[in-house]
Short mmCIF file of C-alpha atoms in Angstrom, two decimals:
data_model
loop_
_atom_site.label_atom_id
_atom_site.label_comp_id
_atom_site.label_asym_id
_atom_site.label_seq_id
_atom_site.Cartn_x
_atom_site.Cartn_y
_atom_site.Cartn_z
CA UNK A 1 -19.31 -25.61 -1.83
CA UNK A 2 -23.00 -24.79 -2.46
CA UNK A 3 -24.80 -22.47 -0.20
CA UNK A 4 -28.32 -22.93 1.28
CA UNK A 5 -31.15 -21.40 -0.69
CA UNK A 6 -31.88 -18.84 2.04
CA UNK A 7 -28.38 -17.35 1.85
CA UNK A 8 -29.66 -13.99 0.59
CA UNK A 9 -32.09 -13.66 3.53
CA UNK A 10 -29.30 -14.46 6.05
CA UNK A 11 -26.95 -12.05 4.24
CA UNK A 12 -29.49 -9.27 4.38
CA UNK A 13 -30.15 -9.95 8.13
CA UNK A 14 -26.35 -9.80 8.67
CA UNK A 15 -26.24 -6.41 7.12
CA UNK A 16 -29.37 -5.09 8.71
CA UNK A 17 -28.86 -6.22 12.24
CA UNK A 18 -27.87 -3.47 14.59
CA UNK A 19 -24.19 -3.96 14.00
CA UNK A 20 -23.48 -0.28 14.06
CA UNK A 21 -25.29 1.51 16.72
CA UNK A 22 -25.39 5.10 17.98
CA UNK A 23 -22.33 4.75 20.14
CA UNK A 24 -20.37 3.37 17.19
CA UNK A 25 -21.47 6.26 14.95
CA UNK A 26 -20.48 8.68 17.65
CA UNK A 27 -17.02 7.23 17.88
CA UNK A 28 -16.59 7.21 14.04
CA UNK A 29 -17.98 10.82 13.68
CA UNK A 30 -15.74 12.19 16.35
CA UNK A 31 -12.76 10.51 14.72
CA UNK A 32 -13.56 12.06 11.40
CA UNK A 33 -14.21 15.48 13.05
CA UNK A 34 -10.87 15.37 14.87
CA UNK A 35 -8.94 14.53 11.70
CA UNK A 36 -10.54 17.50 9.93
CA UNK A 37 -9.84 19.62 12.96
CA UNK A 38 -6.12 18.88 12.55
CA UNK A 39 -6.10 20.15 8.97
CA UNK A 40 -7.87 23.37 10.03
CA UNK A 41 -5.45 23.91 12.92
CA UNK A 42 -2.31 23.69 10.71
CA UNK A 43 -3.97 25.75 7.98
CA UNK A 44 -3.88 28.72 10.29
CA UNK A 45 -0.14 28.17 11.01
CA UNK A 46 0.89 27.60 7.42
CA UNK A 47 2.80 30.52 5.74
CA UNK A 48 4.73 29.16 2.84
CA UNK A 49 5.06 26.39 0.22
CA UNK A 50 7.95 24.90 2.18
CA UNK A 51 5.56 24.58 5.16
CA UNK A 52 3.10 22.72 2.87
CA UNK A 53 5.72 20.34 1.44
CA UNK A 54 8.41 19.97 4.15
CA UNK A 55 6.71 21.25 7.36
CA UNK A 56 9.35 23.92 7.72
CA UNK A 57 12.03 21.14 7.99
CA UNK A 58 11.68 21.11 11.81
CA UNK A 59 9.58 18.04 12.77
CA UNK A 60 10.87 15.50 15.27
CA UNK A 61 12.02 12.05 14.16
CA UNK A 62 9.43 10.11 16.22
CA UNK A 63 6.62 12.02 14.58
CA UNK A 64 7.78 11.38 11.11
CA UNK A 65 8.54 7.77 11.96
CA UNK A 66 4.97 7.19 13.21
CA UNK A 67 3.69 8.78 9.92
CA UNK A 68 5.92 6.45 7.95
CA UNK A 69 4.55 3.53 9.87
CA UNK A 70 0.92 4.59 9.34
CA UNK A 71 1.47 5.12 5.66
CA UNK A 72 3.03 1.71 5.35
CA UNK A 73 0.13 -0.02 6.97
CA UNK A 74 -2.53 0.75 4.43
CA UNK A 75 -6.09 -0.62 4.50
CA UNK A 76 -4.77 -3.33 2.17
CA UNK A 77 -2.30 -4.46 4.81
CA UNK A 78 -4.88 -4.08 7.60
CA UNK A 79 -7.16 -6.49 5.88
CA UNK A 80 -4.73 -8.59 3.68
CA UNK A 81 -2.29 -9.72 6.34
CA UNK A 82 -4.94 -11.32 8.55
CA UNK A 83 -6.53 -12.74 5.40
CA UNK A 84 -3.20 -14.13 4.23
CA UNK A 85 -2.45 -16.08 7.34
CA UNK A 86 -6.17 -17.14 7.64
CA UNK A 87 -6.08 -18.99 4.33
CA UNK A 88 -2.31 -19.87 4.42
CA UNK A 89 0.56 -19.51 6.88
CA UNK A 90 3.14 -16.93 7.98
CA UNK A 91 5.01 -16.84 4.66
CA UNK A 92 4.23 -13.14 4.29
CA UNK A 93 6.32 -12.40 7.46
CA UNK A 94 9.48 -12.85 5.34
CA UNK A 95 8.54 -9.54 3.70
CA UNK A 96 8.70 -7.86 7.19
CA UNK A 97 12.01 -9.57 7.94
CA UNK A 98 13.60 -7.76 4.91
CA UNK A 99 12.67 -4.33 6.36
CA UNK A 100 15.73 -3.82 8.59
CA UNK A 101 18.36 -4.36 5.93
CA UNK A 102 16.37 -2.18 3.56
CA UNK A 103 16.25 0.44 6.15
CA UNK A 104 19.94 0.25 6.86
CA UNK A 105 20.64 0.79 3.05
CA UNK A 106 18.25 3.74 2.97
CA UNK A 107 19.89 5.36 6.11
CA UNK A 108 23.48 4.96 4.85
CA UNK A 109 23.04 5.63 1.10
CA UNK A 110 19.75 7.37 0.27
CA UNK A 111 19.07 9.57 3.20
CA UNK A 112 22.40 11.55 3.00
CA UNK A 113 21.83 12.32 -0.69
CA UNK A 114 18.32 13.66 -0.12
CA UNK A 115 19.30 15.73 2.99
CA UNK A 116 22.42 17.16 1.27
CA UNK A 117 20.43 18.16 -1.93
CA UNK A 118 18.17 20.47 -0.05
CA UNK A 119 15.43 19.75 -2.65
CA UNK A 120 11.94 18.46 -1.72
CA UNK A 121 11.66 16.28 -4.84
CA UNK A 122 13.24 12.82 -4.57
CA UNK A 123 13.69 12.69 -8.38
CA UNK A 124 15.74 15.87 -8.72
CA UNK A 125 18.79 13.72 -8.03
CA UNK A 126 18.03 11.70 -11.19
CA UNK A 127 18.21 14.92 -13.21
CA UNK A 128 21.59 15.71 -11.71
CA UNK A 129 22.83 12.34 -12.61
CA UNK A 130 21.30 11.46 -15.92
CA UNK A 131 19.43 14.52 -17.25
CA UNK A 132 15.90 15.99 -17.09
CA UNK A 133 14.39 12.88 -18.82
CA UNK A 134 15.16 10.76 -15.85
CA UNK A 135 13.42 13.11 -13.43
CA UNK A 136 10.33 13.42 -15.52
CA UNK A 137 10.21 9.64 -16.16
CA UNK A 138 10.17 8.90 -12.38
CA UNK A 139 7.86 11.77 -11.48
CA UNK A 140 5.30 11.04 -14.20
CA UNK A 141 5.03 7.37 -13.38
CA UNK A 142 4.98 8.11 -9.70
CA UNK A 143 1.93 10.45 -10.16
CA UNK A 144 0.06 7.85 -12.22
CA UNK A 145 0.88 5.16 -9.68
CA UNK A 146 -0.54 7.30 -6.89
CA UNK A 147 -3.83 7.81 -8.69
CA UNK A 148 -4.16 4.06 -9.02
CA UNK A 149 -2.98 3.28 -5.49
CA UNK A 150 -5.35 5.88 -3.93
CA UNK A 151 -8.21 4.29 -5.83
CA UNK A 152 -7.27 0.78 -4.80
CA UNK A 153 -6.79 1.59 -1.25
CA UNK A 154 -10.13 3.46 -0.92
CA UNK A 155 -11.92 0.72 -2.80
CA UNK A 156 -10.64 -2.18 -0.76
CA UNK A 157 -11.45 -0.20 2.37
CA UNK A 158 -14.99 0.58 1.36
CA UNK A 159 -15.99 -2.80 -0.16
CA UNK A 160 -16.13 -4.96 3.01
CA UNK A 161 -17.70 -2.04 4.98
CA UNK A 162 -20.48 -1.76 2.29
CA UNK A 163 -21.33 -5.48 2.26
CA UNK A 164 -21.24 -6.02 6.04
CA UNK A 165 -23.06 -2.94 7.14
CA UNK A 166 -25.36 -2.38 4.11
CA UNK A 167 -23.76 1.02 3.43
CA UNK A 168 -23.67 2.51 -0.15
CA UNK A 169 -20.20 1.81 -1.34
CA UNK A 170 -20.14 4.93 -3.47
CA UNK A 171 -21.11 7.10 -0.69
CA UNK A 172 -18.46 5.65 1.44
CA UNK A 173 -15.85 6.32 -1.07
CA UNK A 174 -17.04 9.85 -1.64
CA UNK A 175 -17.16 10.77 2.07
CA UNK A 176 -13.74 9.32 2.66
CA UNK A 177 -12.32 11.00 -0.34
CA UNK A 178 -13.75 14.41 0.59
CA UNK A 179 -12.49 14.21 4.18
CA UNK A 180 -8.95 13.13 3.40
CA UNK A 181 -8.66 15.62 0.51
CA UNK A 182 -9.93 18.40 2.71
CA UNK A 183 -7.44 18.01 5.52
CA UNK A 184 -4.52 17.40 3.02
CA UNK A 185 -5.64 20.53 1.06
CA UNK A 186 -5.69 22.89 3.93
CA UNK A 187 -3.07 21.56 6.29
CA UNK A 188 -0.19 20.38 4.10
CA UNK A 189 2.38 17.86 5.07
CA UNK A 190 2.33 18.85 8.82
CA UNK A 191 -1.38 18.07 9.02
CA UNK A 192 -0.77 14.87 7.13
CA UNK A 193 2.09 13.78 9.38
CA UNK A 194 0.27 14.56 12.58
CA UNK A 195 -2.96 12.90 11.47
CA UNK A 196 -0.89 9.93 10.39
CA UNK A 197 0.74 9.68 13.83
CA UNK A 198 -2.67 9.86 15.55
CA UNK A 199 -4.06 7.25 13.16
CA UNK A 200 -1.08 4.99 13.90
CA UNK A 201 -2.03 4.81 17.57
CA UNK A 202 -5.64 4.07 16.54
CA UNK A 203 -4.38 1.27 14.26
CA UNK A 204 -2.34 -0.25 17.08
CA UNK A 205 -5.12 0.02 19.67
CA UNK A 206 -7.51 -1.59 17.23
CA UNK A 207 -5.21 -4.51 16.47
CA UNK A 208 -4.44 -5.15 20.23
CA UNK A 209 -8.10 -5.01 21.04
CA UNK A 210 -8.94 -7.39 18.19
CA UNK A 211 -6.40 -10.07 19.39
CA UNK A 212 -7.76 -9.90 23.02
CA UNK A 213 -11.34 -10.25 21.85
CA UNK A 214 -10.68 -13.09 19.51
CA UNK A 215 -8.78 -15.10 22.09
CA UNK A 216 -11.33 -14.54 24.85
CA UNK A 217 -14.14 -15.52 22.44
CA UNK A 218 -12.71 -19.02 21.83
CA UNK A 219 -15.12 -21.62 23.19
CA UNK A 220 -12.33 -23.62 24.98
CA UNK A 221 -10.12 -20.51 25.83
CA UNK A 222 -7.12 -18.88 24.10
CA UNK A 223 -5.04 -22.07 23.99
CA UNK A 224 -7.50 -23.54 21.54
CA UNK A 225 -6.16 -21.09 18.93
CA UNK A 226 -2.62 -22.49 19.29
CA UNK A 227 -3.80 -26.09 19.24
CA UNK A 228 -5.83 -25.62 15.99
CA UNK A 229 -3.22 -23.60 14.20
CA UNK A 230 -0.30 -25.87 15.25
CA UNK A 231 -2.19 -28.99 14.14
CA UNK A 232 -2.64 -27.54 10.62
CA UNK A 233 0.87 -25.94 10.43
CA UNK A 234 -0.50 -22.48 10.26
CA UNK A 235 2.58 -20.94 11.82
CA UNK A 236 4.88 -22.24 8.98
CA UNK A 237 7.02 -19.80 7.01
CA UNK A 238 6.36 -21.86 3.78
CA UNK A 239 8.69 -23.79 1.59
CA UNK A 240 12.53 -23.42 2.10
CA UNK A 241 13.31 -24.81 -1.35
CA UNK A 242 16.04 -22.88 -3.27
CA UNK A 243 15.09 -24.25 -6.66
CA UNK A 244 11.25 -23.76 -6.77
CA UNK A 245 11.57 -20.33 -8.55
CA UNK A 246 7.90 -20.47 -9.62
CA UNK A 247 6.59 -20.93 -6.01
CA UNK A 248 6.12 -18.37 -3.33
CA UNK A 249 8.91 -19.79 -1.17
CA UNK A 250 10.40 -18.08 1.96
CA UNK A 251 13.45 -16.95 -0.07
CA UNK A 252 11.38 -15.51 -2.89
CA UNK A 253 9.29 -13.58 -0.53
CA UNK A 254 12.39 -12.39 1.42
CA UNK A 255 14.07 -11.20 -1.91
CA UNK A 256 10.88 -9.46 -2.96
CA UNK A 257 10.65 -7.77 0.40
CA UNK A 258 14.24 -6.47 0.27
CA UNK A 259 13.65 -4.69 -3.06
CA UNK A 260 10.14 -3.63 -2.43
CA UNK A 261 11.15 -2.14 0.90
CA UNK A 262 14.17 -0.55 -0.65
CA UNK A 263 11.83 1.09 -3.23
CA UNK A 264 9.67 2.45 -0.37
CA UNK A 265 12.31 3.70 1.93
CA UNK A 266 14.83 4.52 -0.72
CA UNK A 267 12.98 6.28 -3.53
CA UNK A 268 9.38 6.82 -2.69
CA UNK A 269 8.55 10.57 -2.72
CA UNK A 270 6.11 10.28 0.25
CA UNK A 271 8.83 8.79 2.47
CA UNK A 272 11.57 11.17 1.15
CA UNK A 273 9.33 14.15 2.19
CA UNK A 274 9.46 12.95 5.77
CA UNK A 275 13.17 12.72 5.70
CA UNK A 276 13.32 16.30 4.45
CA UNK A 277 10.70 17.45 6.96
CA UNK A 278 12.80 16.17 9.85
CA UNK A 279 14.69 18.66 11.89
CA UNK A 280 18.14 17.04 11.43
CA UNK A 281 19.96 14.08 9.79
CA UNK A 282 19.78 12.23 13.05
CA UNK A 283 16.07 12.80 13.36
CA UNK A 284 15.51 11.72 9.76
CA UNK A 285 17.45 8.45 10.37
CA UNK A 286 15.39 8.01 13.59
CA UNK A 287 12.14 8.27 11.54
CA UNK A 288 13.26 5.52 9.15
CA UNK A 289 14.20 3.08 11.87
CA UNK A 290 11.06 3.80 13.93
CA UNK A 291 8.78 3.29 10.94
CA UNK A 292 10.58 0.16 9.75
CA UNK A 293 11.16 -1.61 13.07
CA UNK A 294 7.69 -0.81 14.40
CA UNK A 295 6.16 -2.51 11.28
CA UNK A 296 7.95 -5.81 11.93
CA UNK A 297 6.25 -6.76 15.26
CA UNK A 298 2.93 -5.13 14.17
CA UNK A 299 2.77 -7.26 11.04
CA UNK A 300 3.34 -10.25 13.12
CA UNK A 301 0.49 -9.07 15.25
CA UNK A 302 -1.85 -8.82 12.22
CA UNK A 303 -0.66 -12.21 10.98
CA UNK A 304 -1.55 -13.62 14.39
CA UNK A 305 -4.98 -12.06 14.14
CA UNK A 306 -5.48 -14.07 10.95
CA UNK A 307 -4.30 -17.30 12.56
CA UNK A 308 -6.48 -16.64 15.60
CA UNK A 309 -9.44 -15.99 13.29
CA UNK A 310 -8.76 -19.33 11.61
CA UNK A 311 -9.03 -21.08 14.96
CA UNK A 312 -12.14 -18.99 15.84
CA UNK A 313 -14.06 -19.84 12.64
CA UNK A 314 -12.95 -23.49 12.68
CA UNK A 315 -14.43 -23.85 16.09
CA UNK A 316 -17.71 -22.25 14.97
CA UNK A 317 -18.45 -23.51 11.43
CA UNK A 318 -21.82 -21.74 11.24
CA UNK A 319 -19.93 -18.37 11.35
CA UNK A 320 -17.70 -19.36 8.39
CA UNK A 321 -20.85 -20.29 6.38
CA UNK A 322 -22.08 -16.75 7.10
CA UNK A 323 -18.75 -15.36 5.75
CA UNK A 324 -19.20 -17.46 2.65
CA UNK A 325 -22.61 -16.07 2.02
CA UNK A 326 -21.38 -12.49 2.48
CA UNK A 327 -18.54 -13.19 -0.01
CA UNK A 328 -21.06 -14.28 -2.61
CA UNK A 329 -23.06 -11.16 -2.09
CA UNK A 330 -19.89 -9.13 -2.42
CA UNK A 331 -18.92 -10.79 -5.63
CA UNK A 332 -22.43 -10.09 -7.10
CA UNK A 333 -22.02 -6.39 -6.16
CA UNK A 334 -18.57 -6.30 -7.81
CA UNK A 335 -20.00 -7.82 -10.99
CA UNK A 336 -22.86 -5.32 -10.94
CA UNK A 337 -25.57 -7.99 -10.88
CA UNK A 338 -28.83 -6.57 -9.60
CA UNK A 339 -31.30 -8.76 -7.52
CA UNK A 340 -33.97 -7.68 -10.08
CA UNK A 341 -32.00 -9.19 -13.05
CA UNK A 342 -33.47 -12.22 -14.82
CA UNK A 343 -30.43 -14.39 -14.36
CA UNK A 344 -29.68 -13.33 -10.67
CA UNK A 345 -30.33 -16.74 -9.18
CA UNK A 346 -28.31 -18.55 -11.79
CA UNK A 347 -25.38 -16.25 -11.34
CA UNK A 348 -25.65 -16.38 -7.59
CA UNK A 349 -25.54 -20.12 -7.61
CA UNK A 350 -22.72 -20.22 -10.14
CA UNK A 351 -20.55 -17.92 -7.85
CA UNK A 352 -21.55 -20.06 -4.80
CA UNK A 353 -20.47 -23.26 -6.43
CA UNK A 354 -17.11 -21.81 -7.52
CA UNK A 355 -16.24 -20.24 -4.21
CA UNK A 356 -12.84 -21.13 -2.84
CA UNK A 357 -11.44 -20.80 0.73
CA UNK A 358 -8.95 -18.32 -0.70
CA UNK A 359 -11.93 -15.98 -1.43
CA UNK A 360 -12.69 -15.61 2.29
CA UNK A 361 -9.37 -14.33 3.56
CA UNK A 362 -9.87 -10.59 3.38
CA UNK A 363 -13.56 -10.84 4.59
CA UNK A 364 -13.12 -12.64 7.91
CA UNK A 365 -11.68 -9.74 9.95
CA UNK A 366 -14.28 -7.23 8.89
CA UNK A 367 -16.96 -9.84 9.59
CA UNK A 368 -15.51 -10.55 13.02
CA UNK A 369 -15.57 -6.70 13.78
CA UNK A 370 -19.19 -6.41 12.57
CA UNK A 371 -20.60 -9.48 14.26
CA UNK A 372 -18.61 -10.05 17.52
CA UNK A 373 -17.34 -6.74 18.85
CA UNK A 374 -19.23 -4.83 21.52
CA UNK A 375 -20.60 -1.35 20.78
CA UNK A 376 -18.02 1.43 20.94
CA UNK A 377 -15.16 -0.90 20.43
CA UNK A 378 -16.76 -1.83 17.11
CA UNK A 379 -16.66 1.82 16.12
CA UNK A 380 -13.01 2.08 17.21
CA UNK A 381 -11.98 -0.93 14.96
CA UNK A 382 -13.92 0.51 11.96
CA UNK A 383 -12.25 3.87 12.59
CA UNK A 384 -8.89 1.92 12.50
CA UNK A 385 -9.78 0.49 9.07
CA UNK A 386 -10.57 3.98 7.87
CA UNK A 387 -7.39 5.31 9.49
CA UNK A 388 -5.30 2.76 7.58
CA UNK A 389 -6.78 3.97 4.29
CA UNK A 390 -6.81 7.67 5.04
CA UNK A 391 -3.06 7.74 6.19
CA UNK A 392 -1.98 6.24 2.92
CA UNK A 393 -4.32 8.40 0.80
CA UNK A 394 -3.31 11.69 2.48
CA UNK A 395 0.33 10.92 2.06
CA UNK A 396 -0.15 10.15 -1.65
CA UNK A 397 -2.07 13.35 -2.21
CA UNK A 398 0.72 15.58 -0.56
CA UNK A 399 3.62 13.86 -2.29
CA UNK A 400 1.82 14.00 -5.67
CA UNK A 401 1.10 17.73 -5.17
CA UNK A 402 4.74 18.28 -4.29
CA UNK A 403 5.96 16.60 -7.50
CA UNK A 404 3.47 18.52 -9.62
CA UNK A 405 4.74 21.83 -8.10
CA UNK A 406 8.46 21.02 -8.09
CA UNK A 407 9.07 18.81 -11.09
CA UNK A 408 6.57 20.23 -13.53
CA UNK A 409 5.39 23.74 -12.66
CA UNK A 410 8.58 25.21 -11.27
CA UNK A 411 11.05 23.16 -13.28
CA UNK A 412 9.35 23.29 -16.60
CA UNK A 413 7.02 26.28 -16.70
CA UNK A 414 7.92 28.92 -14.12
CA UNK A 415 11.28 28.66 -12.33
CA UNK A 416 10.91 32.15 -10.75
CA UNK A 417 7.39 31.47 -9.39
CA UNK A 418 6.55 33.37 -6.23
CA UNK A 419 5.88 31.42 -3.01
CA UNK A 420 2.20 32.33 -3.30
CA UNK A 421 2.01 30.94 -6.73
CA UNK A 422 3.73 27.70 -5.67
CA UNK A 423 1.35 27.34 -2.80
CA UNK A 424 -1.62 27.78 -5.11
CA UNK A 425 -0.35 25.02 -7.44
CA UNK A 426 0.24 22.71 -4.33
CA UNK A 427 -3.50 23.21 -3.25
CA UNK A 428 -4.92 22.77 -6.73
CA UNK A 429 -2.80 19.67 -7.37
CA UNK A 430 -4.00 18.21 -4.04
CA UNK A 431 -7.61 18.84 -5.04
CA UNK A 432 -7.14 17.32 -8.51
CA UNK A 433 -5.35 14.19 -7.37
CA UNK A 434 -7.96 13.77 -4.63
CA UNK A 435 -10.73 13.85 -7.28
CA UNK A 436 -8.74 11.56 -9.63
CA UNK A 437 -8.05 9.04 -6.91
CA UNK A 438 -11.72 8.98 -5.64
CA UNK A 439 -12.89 8.71 -9.20
CA UNK A 440 -10.51 5.70 -9.69
CA UNK A 441 -12.02 4.07 -6.57
CA UNK A 442 -15.55 4.49 -8.03
CA UNK A 443 -14.48 2.95 -11.32
CA UNK A 444 -13.10 -0.09 -9.50
CA UNK A 445 -16.46 -0.74 -7.87
CA UNK A 446 -17.53 -2.31 -11.19
CA UNK A 447 -14.29 -4.27 -11.81
CA UNK A 448 -13.39 -7.76 -10.54
CA UNK A 449 -10.43 -8.96 -8.52
CA UNK A 450 -8.60 -10.18 -11.56
CA UNK A 451 -8.34 -6.62 -12.84
CA UNK A 452 -6.91 -5.47 -9.48
CA UNK A 453 -4.40 -8.29 -9.60
CA UNK A 454 -3.18 -7.09 -12.96
CA UNK A 455 -2.92 -3.51 -11.62
CA UNK A 456 -0.72 -4.76 -8.66
CA UNK A 457 1.55 -6.60 -11.20
CA UNK A 458 1.90 -3.34 -13.25
CA UNK A 459 2.73 -1.35 -10.14
CA UNK A 460 5.57 -3.78 -9.44
CA UNK A 461 6.87 -3.29 -12.99
CA UNK A 462 6.96 0.52 -12.41
CA UNK A 463 8.77 0.07 -9.19
CA UNK A 464 11.48 -2.12 -10.69
CA UNK A 465 12.40 0.41 -13.34
CA UNK A 466 12.68 3.35 -10.88
CA UNK A 467 14.68 1.48 -8.28
CA UNK A 468 16.97 0.07 -10.97
CA UNK A 469 17.60 3.68 -12.26
CA UNK A 470 18.40 4.87 -8.79
CA UNK A 471 20.79 1.99 -8.15
CA UNK A 472 22.41 2.53 -11.45
CA UNK A 473 23.10 6.11 -10.66
CA UNK A 474 24.58 5.33 -7.23
CA UNK A 475 26.78 2.42 -8.18
CA UNK A 476 27.96 3.12 -11.80
CA UNK A 477 29.55 6.54 -12.04
CA UNK A 478 30.93 6.05 -15.56
CA UNK A 479 27.46 5.59 -17.09
CA UNK A 480 26.27 8.56 -19.00
CA UNK A 481 22.71 9.87 -19.41
CA UNK A 482 22.52 8.53 -22.97
CA UNK A 483 23.86 5.10 -21.90
CA UNK A 484 21.31 4.99 -19.00
CA UNK A 485 18.42 5.42 -21.57
CA UNK A 486 19.64 2.24 -23.42
CA UNK A 487 20.14 0.38 -20.09
CA UNK A 488 16.71 1.33 -18.86
CA UNK A 489 15.12 0.28 -22.20
CA UNK A 490 16.81 -3.18 -21.82
CA UNK A 491 15.74 -3.45 -18.22
CA UNK A 492 12.14 -2.47 -18.95
CA UNK A 493 12.09 -5.09 -21.86
CA UNK A 494 13.06 -7.84 -19.39
CA UNK A 495 10.51 -6.56 -16.92
CA UNK A 496 7.85 -6.61 -19.70
CA UNK A 497 8.76 -10.14 -20.59
CA UNK A 498 8.36 -11.39 -17.08
CA UNK A 499 5.04 -9.49 -16.71
CA UNK A 500 3.36 -10.53 -19.83
CA UNK A 501 4.32 -14.15 -19.25
CA UNK A 502 2.03 -14.32 -16.17
CA UNK A 503 -0.94 -12.69 -17.93
CA UNK A 504 -3.56 -13.80 -20.42
CA UNK A 505 -2.01 -11.54 -22.94
CA UNK A 506 0.93 -13.88 -23.58
CA UNK A 507 0.34 -16.02 -26.73
CA UNK A 508 0.16 -19.78 -26.28
CA UNK A 509 2.52 -20.20 -29.22
CA UNK A 510 5.28 -18.49 -27.25
CA UNK A 511 4.69 -20.48 -23.98
CA UNK A 512 8.06 -22.18 -24.40
CA UNK A 513 9.94 -18.87 -23.79
CA UNK A 514 7.62 -17.57 -21.06
CA UNK A 515 9.19 -16.58 -17.73
CA UNK A 516 9.28 -19.49 -15.26
CA UNK A 517 9.81 -17.24 -12.39
CA UNK A 518 7.24 -16.11 -9.67
CA UNK A 519 5.86 -12.63 -10.22
CA UNK A 520 7.37 -11.44 -6.98
CA UNK A 521 10.74 -11.72 -8.70
CA UNK A 522 9.96 -9.06 -11.32
CA UNK A 523 11.07 -6.21 -9.04
CA UNK A 524 14.16 -8.18 -8.04
CA UNK A 525 15.42 -9.31 -11.46
CA UNK A 526 14.36 -6.12 -13.19
CA UNK A 527 16.33 -3.91 -10.79
CA UNK A 528 19.33 -6.32 -10.74
CA UNK A 529 19.40 -6.61 -14.53
CA UNK A 530 19.64 -2.79 -14.90
CA UNK A 531 22.21 -2.60 -12.08
CA UNK A 532 24.30 -5.40 -13.83
CA UNK A 533 24.23 -3.77 -17.19
CA UNK A 534 25.48 -0.48 -15.59
CA UNK A 535 28.32 -2.24 -13.84
CA UNK A 536 29.45 -3.89 -17.10
CA UNK A 537 29.57 -0.59 -18.87
CA UNK A 538 31.29 0.98 -15.84
CA UNK A 539 33.90 -1.87 -15.92
CA UNK A 540 34.65 -1.81 -19.68
CA UNK A 541 34.57 1.84 -20.18
CA UNK A 542 38.03 2.41 -18.63
CA UNK A 543 37.73 6.16 -18.03
CA UNK A 544 35.27 8.69 -16.64
CA UNK A 545 33.86 10.98 -19.26
CA UNK A 546 34.42 14.66 -18.24
CA UNK A 547 30.67 15.38 -18.34
CA UNK A 548 30.08 12.64 -15.84
CA UNK A 549 33.00 13.42 -13.64
CA UNK A 550 31.69 17.04 -13.25
CA UNK A 551 28.21 15.88 -12.18
CA UNK A 552 27.27 16.17 -8.44
CA UNK A 553 26.71 13.11 -6.35
#
């Protein structure tokens, strides 16, 4: 769809109108000051490295559960869930429906192991089971994953804010990175968990307010949303086909959700630290159930926001044209095309002509916040978007610092390190990973969405290998460490085959043997393949080697 020639003028007016007034700035400034204040408060109460990584192992389950929920609902989810239902349907809700069974498995199998081990690193169990290589494999790739994830979360939070309000995207990323690194640096896990819990309530308040304001803003009343959405099947869960393995059917999303959620609640260091920080096994289990079960209705709430926004913008086509114009501006920013460049108008028109409805999804919610919310409330909703990013980033920083200290510094370099030395490593690692994550976000400013899509695929590849290795250790007691190396290599080969089959790197000459499966199934088939190979060796081996029998659970 071509855009009118005055699109740039309108986009500039959109960004320059008094969308963010003094009251909004006051709300946002107070929010940031409060989050920093939490870090300073717990800095004064912090006395050991265990306080920094595990909060003294005395925190209540409800607090850890709210922290898990806030970490789970990143800025990606805050914008992507409404965007997904805006351009499609409720197919993504199948992911949320897989949370309860994944939480049940985590509570009954993973949680007792972590609590019994007494160690703060999730991956120390892999060393006990398969050897040091397994621990370092999981820890190293988790640390790399966190750098990339922090960068993506901060970038996707800052991009719509920069376009809609005319803010400098690099300054946004730097300010957010400094603030979240600061309170993670000084306050440790306790500050992170308390800040996450507060941010969870900000997130919920923002979502509820958004629904109310969208529905009351409909020209013909709230029922108009239901009428428009129902007439276009927007509440559908997608295809129920069992044979369409290359499509995003309900069953494929459900299977993906089970394994992805099992990865999060079962082996992710940031979640495991909350289990360890809880005051008892009962409180730790409570944190899992609270975080998991709260996300299910809240994800439905965000999907409904997207459906309601679809009805809102369908009833007001001029508003949707404005969103299209802003998306073009955003894509020009991503491509690094300056208005002063010679081919600016040609590139602008080219992007406008190729614009698809799918390009609008993640932009409609920020646009609604900027253009239609009253002062003060607008500031609260923007604070909620920042909260979604900051809770995920702060958790990633603390968990990364914990692994650097426990799995590399103490385990590999200085096993007898004093508590002061450990605390120093934790703070330095927090600072380093904060800088690396912020730098990654700044790099992503110049990259396109296709690069980000490739990164998300690779993050799924990493998750498949680690969850497969954990499941192998739990279910196949006869598999030795050496055998596990071979099994993991076979599993990663299958994962690589499925991954490269969906990228431009796969040669056309080999298209006949490319994977026919949807990318969501990479983590499912990869983990199951590793698990199956382990079960076969377990079955045919006929006896338990002494070195395996002596290994702890």
